[in-house]
């Protein structure tokens, strides 16, 4: 609230005479402006549009309270001039009593303008400009609505003038005499009325043209914002933030449709055709109707045949759909070539979809109009001829949703269609990892307004790293990012340059390096290895990673460098680079001749951590004592230790599971022991499991 008071004070000192002349509320005292801002903030901004008559009672409250406050402040003001001005303003406010919503819309427009002005001059208020900035200039939707009201008001005034002219002409003709002086008062009055009617007609046409121009600009901004929304939705696949709320965009679509209808009505009322404006409004109407369909919830981007999936298509002009015959959306699967030629005659059917129709339904409580495909599945798929070594998991398809729709007030139906994000169709679960790599590359490196589904063959490592970091943090649900050491090691791995110490940022990573060619000396690709680590961290290591207890991706050369001078027992946790989905413990240990060596314990996999948690395994291993650089392990990992279980009843011998490494002695005790190999030459050996139950 203090920020709004400061905003009001700042606006008072801004040289904005144009705003003040156009919008009298901009001259209100600070107290009133404070109240207006607070009241509007408590309401839903989007509800204050002239079309929503259900908000008229709220707008009336706002108007009455504003007039009351103005009168109260005027009476308390010692300055006579200011008091008279405030009383005059309060009297002028009564003009809105017949249309309180118009007042609310005006106030909303002014506050929006102020937010943008403040954000331009003061970064402190930048947050207030983000949502509305695209619509806050002179061509904003709110200002456009007011312009249309001006057109209607001009028409009414012109009608009154025309009636007055018709009356005066009739009187003049009835009084006309053969030798009447043409400069008589009756003639002058008639000529003045004729002039005023022509001037009003010129003004009316000019206002109509300005409204169509403004509508064009507003709609261009709206469609641009819809494209941005779809683009952000696309990028959400790789973990980038995405606000899926479409309410504001839906309100804008409905407003522009209403404005278009009113302007077309005004053109009809002129009584003579104006082809230029009629054609422009018709084109704008068609574009708006066809652009208001969005895929609200996309199908999975990796789809296995014979598996059920769902998707939701939303229509932002749903409340304006003509009642009567239900609108049925149909879905079909298309390949890349068909996606590039949506305007042409559909080609061969490339796949068979089950449950591929849904009715567009309006939900009154949410004001959403959606078609939900709940149990869709791909029965079969026809693949294109592959090029060279291209895999089936590199072929991209999409779902095309289409229907015909009739909008209230429009005579002809319009064909609308939208395609989903790219999908990869697989027939076996083993293909999912490679298919997801195709999707990740597509989402991360495609360009807006591309030719479907074109992607670059190579990208700078910096872009690749940002993608990996974004995807990793989103999947693991953590705010702890990959650091510079992780970044450098990942680059060394993907480029197979373990000794390279310079900056990788501008080096180009190819699709083949990402997920086509296996890593040297391994049986898996870079993506398969990275995805395995991501999956392990998401399911078993989230808290450890989020608290910064896992060093993560680090090469053994760097590992030796940072551990070589540390005390015996110092350890760190790193992801294995020799197998998919493993985490290992590297620690400093004394040698027989009094020196030091670095051991790497055989990596713990998903299966190992399901049996015994990482925290408990760290507690079990006596040779590790300090987490790098020098944190006592029992202090930082204590919260992850499992409490000892109570002894079983019935005379049974208690059994527990412990982790031992290398040749560590097995102490005679009633325990089950899991032994792990240790190696000093950095070769990670196979796990050796010993389960022994010893009687007391």
XYZ file of C-alpha atoms in Angstrom:
696
model
C 0.000 0.000 0.000
C 2.893 2.331 0.761
C 4.093 1.746 -2.787
C 0.735 2.845 -4.191
C 0.845 6.016 -2.048
C 4.329 6.730 -3.375
C 3.060 6.070 -6.909
C 0.266 8.590 -6.411
C 2.671 11.206 -5.076
C 5.034 10.681 -7.991
C 2.244 10.950 -10.533
C 1.156 14.246 -9.029
C 4.566 15.692 -9.940
C 4.764 14.190 -13.434
C 4.263 16.540 -16.339
C 1.473 14.664 -18.066
C -1.054 17.272 -19.128
C -2.306 15.102 -21.943
C -3.364 12.389 -19.514
C -5.006 14.917 -17.173
C -7.046 16.443 -19.967
C -8.171 13.094 -21.262
C -8.808 11.535 -17.870
C -10.079 13.866 -15.124
C -9.502 11.179 -12.397
C -5.775 11.684 -12.976
C -6.185 15.060 -11.186
C -7.741 13.571 -8.028
C -6.115 14.237 -4.629
C -3.679 11.658 -3.304
C -6.213 10.274 -0.805
C -8.721 9.544 -3.540
C -6.116 8.072 -5.859
C -4.889 5.944 -2.952
C -8.425 4.670 -2.385
C -8.983 3.959 -6.091
C -5.745 1.984 -6.363
C -6.504 -0.011 -3.207
C -10.075 -0.740 -4.268
C -9.131 -1.819 -7.787
C -6.342 -4.035 -6.422
C -8.892 -5.889 -4.267
C -10.980 -6.637 -7.340
C -10.137 -8.704 -10.400
C -8.696 -6.224 -12.876
C -9.916 -8.287 -15.806
C -13.549 -8.000 -14.674
C -13.801 -4.292 -15.400
C -14.815 -4.301 -19.041
C -17.949 -2.757 -20.448
C -19.260 -6.090 -21.672
C -19.442 -7.558 -18.149
C -22.631 -5.996 -16.837
C -22.527 -8.240 -13.755
C -19.767 -5.958 -12.438
C -21.955 -2.867 -12.637
C -22.876 -2.992 -8.929
C -19.196 -3.065 -7.938
C -18.473 -0.193 -10.298
C -21.365 1.761 -8.782
C -19.861 1.323 -5.307
C -16.539 2.615 -6.596
C -18.202 5.655 -8.176
C -20.320 6.526 -5.114
C -17.405 6.195 -2.726
C -15.205 8.329 -4.973
C -17.796 11.143 -5.149
C -18.295 10.957 -1.387
C -14.556 11.173 -0.733
C -14.165 14.139 -3.079
C -16.958 16.026 -1.317
C -15.562 15.212 2.118
C -12.040 16.336 1.196
C -13.427 19.528 -0.392
C -15.260 20.487 2.800
C -12.110 20.009 4.862
C -9.884 21.980 2.490
C -9.010 25.470 3.732
C -7.995 26.655 0.257
C -11.095 28.158 -1.348
C -9.881 27.634 -4.919
C -9.029 23.984 -4.314
C -12.343 23.456 -2.527
C -14.305 24.834 -5.498
C -12.303 22.718 -7.928
C -12.971 19.547 -5.937
C -16.685 20.308 -5.685
C -16.803 20.922 -9.425
C -15.073 17.588 -10.061
C -17.507 15.761 -7.763
C -20.467 17.328 -9.622
C -18.972 16.333 -12.958
C -18.660 12.763 -11.704
C -22.429 12.390 -11.683
C -22.272 12.043 -15.466
C -21.126 8.462 -14.861
C -24.202 7.531 -12.806
C -25.874 6.048 -15.876
C -22.711 4.125 -16.862
C -20.660 3.319 -13.733
C -18.740 0.608 -15.577
C -17.365 3.258 -17.908
C -15.911 5.019 -14.858
C -14.334 1.781 -13.568
C -12.802 1.085 -16.981
C -11.398 4.619 -17.092
C -9.871 4.315 -13.613
C -8.366 0.970 -14.548
C -6.845 2.444 -17.709
C -5.306 5.336 -15.757
C -3.772 3.067 -13.107
C -2.366 0.850 -15.843
C -0.841 3.884 -17.537
C 0.675 5.040 -14.263
C 2.280 1.663 -13.651
C 4.017 1.797 -16.984
C 5.116 5.407 -16.554
C 6.538 4.637 -13.127
C 8.272 1.486 -14.314
C 9.888 3.510 -17.094
C 11.251 6.110 -14.692
C 11.740 4.003 -11.555
C 12.874 0.340 -11.566
C 11.266 -0.090 -8.130
C 7.887 -0.358 -9.828
C 8.961 -2.557 -12.742
C 6.937 -5.482 -11.391
C 3.695 -3.554 -11.945
C 4.332 -2.993 -15.647
C 4.958 -6.559 -16.762
C 1.397 -7.844 -17.056
C -0.206 -4.864 -18.749
C 2.650 -3.123 -20.540
C 1.668 -4.424 -23.959
C -1.765 -2.805 -23.676
C -0.986 0.379 -21.793
C -0.175 2.793 -24.625
C -2.688 4.929 -26.502
C -3.733 1.909 -28.566
C -4.531 -0.214 -25.484
C -7.713 -2.192 -25.366
C -9.123 -0.039 -22.592
C -8.509 3.166 -24.522
C -9.956 1.530 -27.614
C -13.174 0.730 -25.726
C -13.423 4.385 -24.750
C -12.844 5.418 -28.358
C -15.729 3.215 -29.469
C -17.910 4.933 -26.879
C -16.849 8.218 -28.444
C -17.946 6.925 -31.868
C -21.332 5.930 -30.454
C -21.697 9.267 -28.705
C -20.829 11.100 -31.942
C -23.443 9.064 -33.828
C -26.096 9.954 -31.265
C -25.182 13.635 -31.393
C -25.196 13.540 -35.194
C -28.629 11.896 -35.095
C -29.911 14.673 -32.860
C -28.419 17.310 -35.166
C -29.962 15.614 -38.183
C -33.380 15.591 -36.522
C -32.975 19.256 -35.642
C -31.911 20.002 -39.234
C -34.916 18.106 -40.626
C -37.204 20.091 -38.336
C -35.675 23.442 -39.257
C -35.752 22.596 -42.962
C -39.411 21.725 -42.702
C -40.140 25.023 -40.941
C -38.059 26.927 -43.441
C -39.860 25.380 -46.404
C -43.256 26.112 -44.879
C -42.316 29.761 -44.285
C -40.426 30.273 -47.518
C -41.701 33.178 -49.700
C -40.791 33.889 -53.352
C -38.626 36.953 -52.641
C -37.234 35.946 -49.230
C -33.838 37.325 -48.299
C -31.304 34.420 -48.350
C -29.352 36.022 -45.520
C -32.270 35.860 -43.114
C -31.794 34.320 -39.674
C -33.748 31.211 -40.676
C -31.458 30.608 -43.646
C -28.327 31.179 -41.532
C -29.536 28.749 -38.873
C -30.294 26.151 -41.526
C -26.875 26.556 -43.118
C -25.159 26.313 -39.725
C -27.009 23.087 -38.949
C -26.089 21.657 -42.359
C -22.453 22.561 -41.730
C -22.530 20.995 -38.254
C -24.062 17.758 -39.573
C -21.389 17.494 -42.274
C -18.645 18.254 -39.740
C -20.062 15.649 -37.383
C -20.204 13.108 -40.228
C -16.543 13.814 -41.049
C -15.606 13.447 -37.380
C -17.587 10.214 -37.172
C -15.786 8.722 -40.156
C -12.410 9.829 -38.823
C -13.143 8.316 -35.415
C -14.227 5.065 -37.055
C -11.000 4.903 -39.041
C -8.960 5.626 -35.906
C -10.828 2.874 -34.074
C -10.114 0.354 -36.822
C -6.438 1.365 -36.803
C -6.302 0.992 -33.014
C -8.125 -2.333 -33.184
C -5.579 -3.557 -35.724
C -2.694 -2.544 -33.462
C -4.295 -4.017 -30.337
C -5.012 -7.291 -32.113
C -1.457 -7.483 -33.451
C -0.183 -7.079 -29.882
C -2.627 -9.699 -28.629
C -1.676 -12.278 -31.242
C 1.974 -11.589 -30.525
C 1.309 -12.244 -26.843
C -0.510 -15.475 -27.698
C 2.549 -16.582 -29.659
C 4.752 -15.711 -26.693
C 2.492 -17.784 -24.438
C 2.772 -20.773 -26.781
C 6.546 -20.286 -26.989
C 6.871 -20.195 -23.189
C 4.729 -23.312 -23.040
C 7.125 -24.991 -25.481
C 10.150 -23.992 -23.397
C 8.562 -25.373 -20.223
C 9.537 -28.842 -21.454
C 13.155 -28.066 -20.583
C 12.242 -26.623 -17.206
C 11.939 -22.933 -17.979
C 9.300 -21.045 -15.932
C 5.865 -20.825 -17.492
C 2.669 -19.113 -16.353
C -0.150 -21.135 -17.894
C -2.873 -18.648 -16.897
C -4.855 -17.649 -19.982
C -7.521 -15.552 -18.267
C -6.114 -12.161 -19.245
C -5.608 -13.232 -22.856
C -9.148 -14.625 -22.952
C -10.521 -11.320 -21.662
C -8.550 -9.443 -24.329
C -9.871 -11.727 -27.080
C -13.443 -11.217 -25.910
C -12.975 -7.447 -25.702
C -11.547 -7.198 -29.215
C -14.341 -9.371 -30.589
C -16.871 -7.047 -28.925
C -15.142 -3.963 -30.315
C -15.077 -5.491 -33.801
C -18.809 -6.208 -33.609
C -19.632 -2.673 -32.466
C -17.538 -1.114 -35.206
C -19.179 -3.288 -37.856
C -22.540 -2.201 -36.457
C -21.503 1.448 -36.642
C -20.553 0.984 -40.297
C -23.996 -0.466 -40.999
C -25.660 2.484 -39.282
C -23.829 4.944 -41.549
C -26.166 3.768 -44.281
C -23.669 3.599 -47.107
C -20.877 1.103 -47.753
C -17.281 1.897 -46.784
C -15.480 -1.056 -48.427
C -12.037 -0.331 -47.012
C -13.102 -0.374 -43.357
C -15.569 -3.241 -43.879
C -12.888 -5.430 -45.453
C -10.354 -4.616 -42.732
C -12.835 -5.441 -39.980
C -13.768 -8.675 -41.733
C -10.121 -9.721 -41.999
C -9.437 -8.786 -38.380
C -12.478 -10.783 -37.285
C -11.365 -13.879 -39.169
C -7.804 -13.673 -37.815
C -9.046 -13.205 -34.244
C -11.471 -16.138 -34.434
C -8.826 -18.416 -35.918
C -6.093 -17.302 -33.492
C -8.104 -17.847 -30.316
C -7.618 -21.621 -30.180
C -4.796 -22.949 -27.993
C -3.650 -26.355 -26.805
C -4.006 -25.803 -23.074
C -2.640 -29.197 -21.993
C -0.454 -30.859 -24.589
C -0.278 -34.612 -25.084
C 2.876 -36.321 -23.806
C 5.705 -35.519 -26.186
C 6.788 -39.132 -26.144
C 3.820 -41.389 -26.891
C 3.891 -45.169 -26.865
C 1.484 -46.852 -29.260
C -1.489 -48.603 -27.651
C -1.102 -46.411 -24.552
C -3.779 -43.992 -23.331
C -3.091 -40.291 -23.023
C -5.086 -37.077 -22.677
C -4.937 -33.544 -24.013
C -7.059 -30.387 -23.721
C -7.802 -27.731 -26.331
C -9.196 -24.398 -25.155
C -11.075 -21.793 -27.152
C -10.694 -18.256 -25.836
C -13.890 -16.972 -27.481
C -15.980 -19.804 -26.095
C -18.622 -17.579 -24.519
C -19.267 -16.070 -27.954
C -19.834 -19.386 -29.756
C -23.295 -19.476 -31.314
C -25.664 -21.777 -29.404
C -27.262 -24.750 -31.061
C -25.289 -27.479 -32.758
C -22.402 -28.780 -30.592
C -18.886 -27.949 -31.760
C -16.907 -31.166 -32.209
C -13.114 -31.034 -32.387
C -11.330 -33.758 -34.317
C -7.723 -34.796 -33.798
C -5.462 -36.445 -36.336
C -1.773 -37.256 -36.302
C 0.381 -35.593 -38.938
C 4.025 -35.929 -39.909
C 6.597 -33.199 -40.405
C 5.823 -32.691 -44.098
C 2.097 -32.314 -43.427
C 2.800 -29.874 -40.584
C 4.661 -27.680 -43.078
C 1.683 -27.633 -45.444
C -1.350 -27.185 -43.197
C -3.042 -24.896 -45.691
C -2.999 -27.462 -48.486
C -5.164 -30.513 -49.006
C -4.385 -33.116 -46.296
C -2.156 -35.944 -47.471
C -2.276 -39.600 -46.555
C -3.319 -40.605 -43.079
C -0.046 -41.351 -41.268
C -1.574 -42.838 -38.154
C -4.737 -44.173 -36.606
C -6.012 -42.389 -33.500
C -8.547 -43.951 -31.147
C -11.065 -41.656 -29.365
C -10.007 -38.717 -31.503
C -13.105 -36.484 -31.132
C -14.267 -34.269 -28.270
C -17.042 -31.731 -27.789
C -16.174 -28.123 -27.033
C -17.859 -27.517 -23.663
C -18.281 -24.299 -21.689
C -17.637 -24.484 -17.946
C -19.646 -21.716 -16.316
C -17.768 -21.716 -12.998
C -14.373 -21.089 -14.600
C -15.570 -19.432 -17.827
C -13.330 -21.857 -19.738
C -14.426 -23.419 -23.005
C -12.489 -26.620 -23.592
C -12.489 -29.893 -25.489
C -10.806 -32.640 -23.480
C -9.617 -35.831 -25.167
C -9.426 -38.172 -22.159
C -8.651 -41.632 -23.526
C -6.881 -41.066 -26.795
C -4.351 -43.563 -28.097
C -2.313 -44.199 -31.229
C -3.243 -47.585 -32.653
C -0.678 -47.569 -35.424
C 1.762 -45.201 -37.083
C 3.128 -44.927 -40.607
C 6.716 -43.736 -40.674
C 8.466 -41.810 -43.414
C 11.508 -43.104 -45.253
C 14.489 -42.472 -43.000
C 17.626 -40.699 -44.123
C 20.958 -42.387 -43.536
C 21.396 -43.411 -39.912
C 18.276 -41.599 -38.699
C 16.493 -43.510 -35.941
C 12.743 -43.912 -35.462
C 13.152 -41.938 -32.224
C 14.302 -38.910 -34.255
C 11.107 -38.711 -36.330
C 8.689 -36.032 -35.131
C 4.922 -35.938 -35.504
C 2.181 -33.665 -34.117
C -1.528 -33.788 -33.386
C -3.712 -31.512 -35.506
C -6.954 -30.328 -33.896
C -9.599 -28.814 -36.177
C -13.283 -27.902 -36.350
C -15.750 -25.409 -37.770
C -17.151 -22.773 -35.447
C -19.812 -20.084 -35.676
C -19.579 -16.971 -33.532
C -22.690 -15.118 -32.368
C -23.269 -12.163 -34.650
C -21.376 -13.725 -37.563
C -23.210 -15.281 -40.478
C -20.579 -17.693 -41.772
C -18.755 -20.475 -39.909
C -14.966 -20.351 -39.636
C -12.546 -23.249 -39.843
C -10.112 -23.209 -36.930
C -7.136 -25.480 -36.305
C -4.059 -25.767 -34.111
C -1.198 -28.254 -33.889
C 0.378 -29.631 -30.753
C 4.016 -29.496 -29.801
C 6.117 -32.111 -31.613
C 5.714 -35.680 -30.403
C 7.830 -38.785 -30.931
C 5.955 -42.066 -31.292
C 7.588 -45.194 -29.874
C 6.522 -48.827 -29.749
C 8.633 -49.973 -26.786
C 9.628 -48.472 -23.448
C 13.312 -48.953 -24.245
C 13.002 -46.187 -26.879
C 11.745 -43.569 -24.424
C 15.140 -42.202 -23.403
C 16.275 -41.555 -26.976
C 12.881 -40.146 -27.899
C 13.080 -37.679 -25.011
C 16.506 -36.574 -26.244
C 14.867 -35.630 -29.564
C 12.219 -33.614 -27.702
C 14.777 -31.872 -25.475
C 16.850 -30.826 -28.488
C 13.723 -29.591 -30.261
C 12.420 -27.566 -27.314
C 15.788 -26.090 -26.402
C 17.151 -25.071 -29.773
C 14.226 -24.444 -32.128
C 13.473 -20.875 -33.197
C 10.119 -19.061 -32.926
C 8.026 -19.209 -36.105
C 10.271 -21.912 -37.517
C 9.386 -24.225 -40.369
C 8.053 -27.357 -38.594
C 10.066 -29.007 -37.057
C 13.400 -27.583 -38.095
C 16.255 -27.524 -35.572
C 19.973 -26.743 -35.890
C 22.445 -29.597 -36.180
C 24.934 -27.873 -33.863
C 24.569 -25.393 -30.999
C 27.059 -23.491 -28.786
C 28.024 -25.317 -25.606
C 26.765 -22.373 -23.527
C 23.228 -22.954 -24.836
C 23.573 -26.665 -24.214
C 24.745 -26.138 -20.630
C 21.885 -23.736 -19.879
C 19.474 -26.355 -21.167
C 21.018 -29.123 -19.057
C 20.958 -26.938 -15.949
C 17.359 -25.852 -16.523
C 16.188 -29.403 -17.135
C 18.137 -30.804 -14.181
C 16.820 -28.287 -11.648
C 13.249 -28.648 -12.935
C 13.266 -32.453 -12.847
C 14.950 -32.656 -9.448
C 12.712 -29.797 -8.180
C 15.585 -27.874 -6.674
C 16.943 -24.337 -6.681
C 20.524 -25.601 -6.417
C 22.049 -25.120 -9.876
C 24.943 -26.907 -11.511
C 28.109 -24.923 -10.746
C 31.105 -23.964 -12.876
C 32.970 -27.175 -12.000
C 29.976 -29.268 -13.052
C 29.721 -27.277 -16.263
C 33.371 -27.781 -17.131
C 33.291 -31.516 -16.511
C 30.113 -31.951 -18.583
C 31.823 -30.124 -21.437
C 34.920 -32.315 -21.121
C 32.688 -35.361 -21.302
C 30.521 -34.393 -24.258
C 33.535 -33.244 -26.293
C 35.751 -36.075 -24.950
C 38.474 -33.596 -24.004
C 39.358 -34.574 -20.405
C 42.552 -32.491 -20.346
C 41.087 -29.292 -21.842
C 41.110 -26.476 -19.276
C 40.041 -23.464 -21.362
C 36.551 -22.066 -21.905
C 34.144 -24.328 -23.828
C 31.365 -21.710 -24.164
C 31.587 -21.066 -27.901
C 32.469 -24.596 -28.981
C 29.678 -26.246 -30.969
C 27.942 -29.397 -29.737
C 26.363 -31.570 -32.398
C 23.223 -33.665 -32.147
C 25.426 -36.716 -32.692
C 27.574 -35.819 -29.666
C 24.464 -35.273 -27.592
C 22.617 -38.517 -28.260
C 23.723 -40.386 -31.353
C 27.327 -41.407 -30.824
C 28.226 -43.432 -27.729
C 30.823 -41.958 -25.399
C 34.363 -43.292 -25.954
C 34.869 -46.511 -24.043
C 31.198 -46.681 -23.018
C 28.018 -48.285 -24.281
C 25.823 -45.224 -23.821
C 25.439 -41.683 -25.153
C 25.987 -38.419 -23.283
C 22.260 -37.820 -22.849
C 21.597 -41.364 -21.643
C 24.295 -40.922 -18.994
C 23.103 -37.446 -17.936
C 19.465 -38.505 -17.808
C 20.412 -41.476 -15.612
C 22.074 -39.136 -13.101
C 19.070 -36.814 -13.211
C 16.666 -39.681 -12.537
C 18.765 -40.995 -9.632
C 18.961 -37.522 -8.063
C 15.243 -36.887 -8.493
C 14.208 -40.134 -6.801
C 16.883 -40.673 -4.132
C 19.192 -37.676 -3.751
C 16.980 -34.588 -3.936
C 17.607 -33.321 -0.399
C 21.323 -34.088 -0.486
C 21.717 -32.149 -3.726
C 19.507 -29.246 -2.665
C 21.564 -28.744 0.501
C 24.825 -28.696 -1.451
C 26.155 -31.972 -0.014
C 26.853 -33.524 -3.422
C 29.759 -32.153 -5.445
C 28.190 -33.763 -8.495
C 29.849 -33.757 -11.879
C 33.624 -33.696 -11.420
C 36.453 -35.276 -13.360
C 39.003 -37.469 -11.601
C 41.828 -35.095 -12.528
C 40.053 -32.264 -10.732
C 39.104 -34.646 -7.932
C 42.761 -35.466 -7.179
C 43.647 -31.787 -7.325
C 41.216 -30.711 -4.592
C 41.611 -33.773 -2.326
C 45.369 -34.322 -2.474
C 46.228 -32.096 0.510
C 43.184 -32.873 2.641
C 43.323 -34.900 5.894
C 42.703 -38.636 5.789
C 38.986 -39.417 5.846
C 38.017 -36.354 3.814
C 35.436 -37.346 1.182
C 33.074 -35.958 -1.412
C 30.103 -37.283 -3.341
C 30.295 -37.324 -7.107
C 28.270 -38.810 -9.917
C 29.822 -41.810 -11.587
C 31.105 -41.220 -15.105
C 31.487 -44.910 -15.900
C 27.910 -46.107 -15.563
C 24.387 -44.767 -15.899
C 22.737 -43.530 -12.732
C 25.398 -43.979 -10.072
C 26.846 -41.905 -7.240
C 30.214 -42.693 -5.689
C 32.208 -41.652 -2.643
C 35.773 -40.495 -3.233
C 37.899 -40.216 -0.080
C 41.454 -39.714 1.141
C 43.148 -42.647 2.861
C 46.597 -43.377 4.269
C 48.951 -45.795 2.498
C 51.191 -48.351 4.174
C 54.291 -46.163 3.674
C 52.677 -43.165 5.355
C 51.545 -41.425 2.190
C 48.043 -40.741 0.914
C 45.855 -42.164 -1.808
C 42.350 -41.443 -3.080
C 39.822 -44.255 -3.110
C 36.646 -44.398 -5.188
C 33.927 -46.652 -3.792
C 31.929 -48.657 -6.288
C 28.956 -46.410 -7.322
C 25.630 -46.772 -5.567
C 22.795 -47.198 -8.045
C 19.046 -46.769 -7.774
C 18.732 -50.384 -6.622
C 21.373 -49.913 -3.910
C 19.736 -46.781 -2.535
C 16.338 -48.465 -2.474
C 17.873 -51.097 -0.164
C 19.740 -48.632 2.085
C 19.777 -44.848 1.886
C 22.870 -42.813 1.066
C 22.871 -41.237 4.530
C 22.915 -44.612 6.267
C 25.675 -45.884 3.987
C 27.799 -42.828 4.799
C 27.274 -43.514 8.521
C 28.297 -47.164 8.051
C 31.674 -46.442 6.424
C 34.198 -45.727 9.163
C 36.972 -44.628 6.797
C 35.170 -41.416 5.858
C 34.914 -38.692 8.493
C 34.849 -35.197 6.938
C 32.783 -33.985 4.000
C 34.961 -31.778 1.783
C 36.322 -29.350 2.706
C 36.071 -30.032 6.488
C 32.524 -30.705 7.697
C 32.141 -33.566 10.234
C 29.954 -36.118 8.506
C 27.741 -36.783 11.534
C 26.827 -33.105 11.713
C 25.805 -32.648 8.093
C 24.297 -36.092 7.446
C 22.721 -36.828 10.838
C 19.280 -35.744 9.638
C 19.453 -38.446 6.943
C 20.291 -41.300 9.341
C 17.578 -43.880 9.960
C 16.690 -44.481 13.573
C 17.520 -48.020 14.827
C 14.570 -50.366 14.722
C 13.223 -51.921 17.889
C 14.157 -55.553 18.528
C 11.616 -57.983 17.054
C 9.477 -60.002 19.382
C 8.852 -63.719 19.447
C 12.461 -64.634 20.277
C 13.803 -63.824 16.802
C 17.434 -62.814 16.307
C 17.634 -59.129 15.175
C 19.032 -58.484 11.706
C 20.222 -55.196 10.203
C 22.022 -54.108 7.052
C 25.400 -52.392 7.086
C 27.758 -51.176 4.366
C 31.412 -52.243 4.423
C 34.062 -51.408 1.846
C 37.107 -53.242 0.509
C 38.795 -55.566 2.927
C 37.271 -53.925 5.985
C 36.921 -56.629 8.647
C 33.542 -58.152 9.232
C 32.961 -57.941 12.946
C 31.099 -60.831 14.502
C 27.690 -59.378 15.119
C 24.061 -60.107 14.299
C 24.152 -58.028 11.117
C 23.766 -58.451 7.395
C 26.723 -56.809 5.670
C 26.915 -55.379 2.181
C 30.500 -55.115 0.967
C 31.675 -52.652 -1.694
C 34.951 -52.753 -3.552
C 37.391 -49.864 -3.389
C 40.058 -49.085 -5.932
C 42.973 -46.662 -5.854
C 43.722 -46.548 -9.550
C 40.314 -44.982 -10.230
C 38.884 -48.100 -11.812
C 35.470 -48.665 -10.283
C 35.017 -52.398 -9.608
C 31.852 -54.467 -9.476
C 29.786 -54.586 -6.304
C 30.423 -57.562 -4.038
C 27.504 -58.360 -1.822
C 27.921 -60.495 1.263
C 24.901 -61.311 3.348
C 25.728 -63.118 6.531
C 23.555 -63.674 9.531
C 25.624 -64.450 12.608
C 24.167 -66.003 15.712
C 24.956 -64.437 19.030
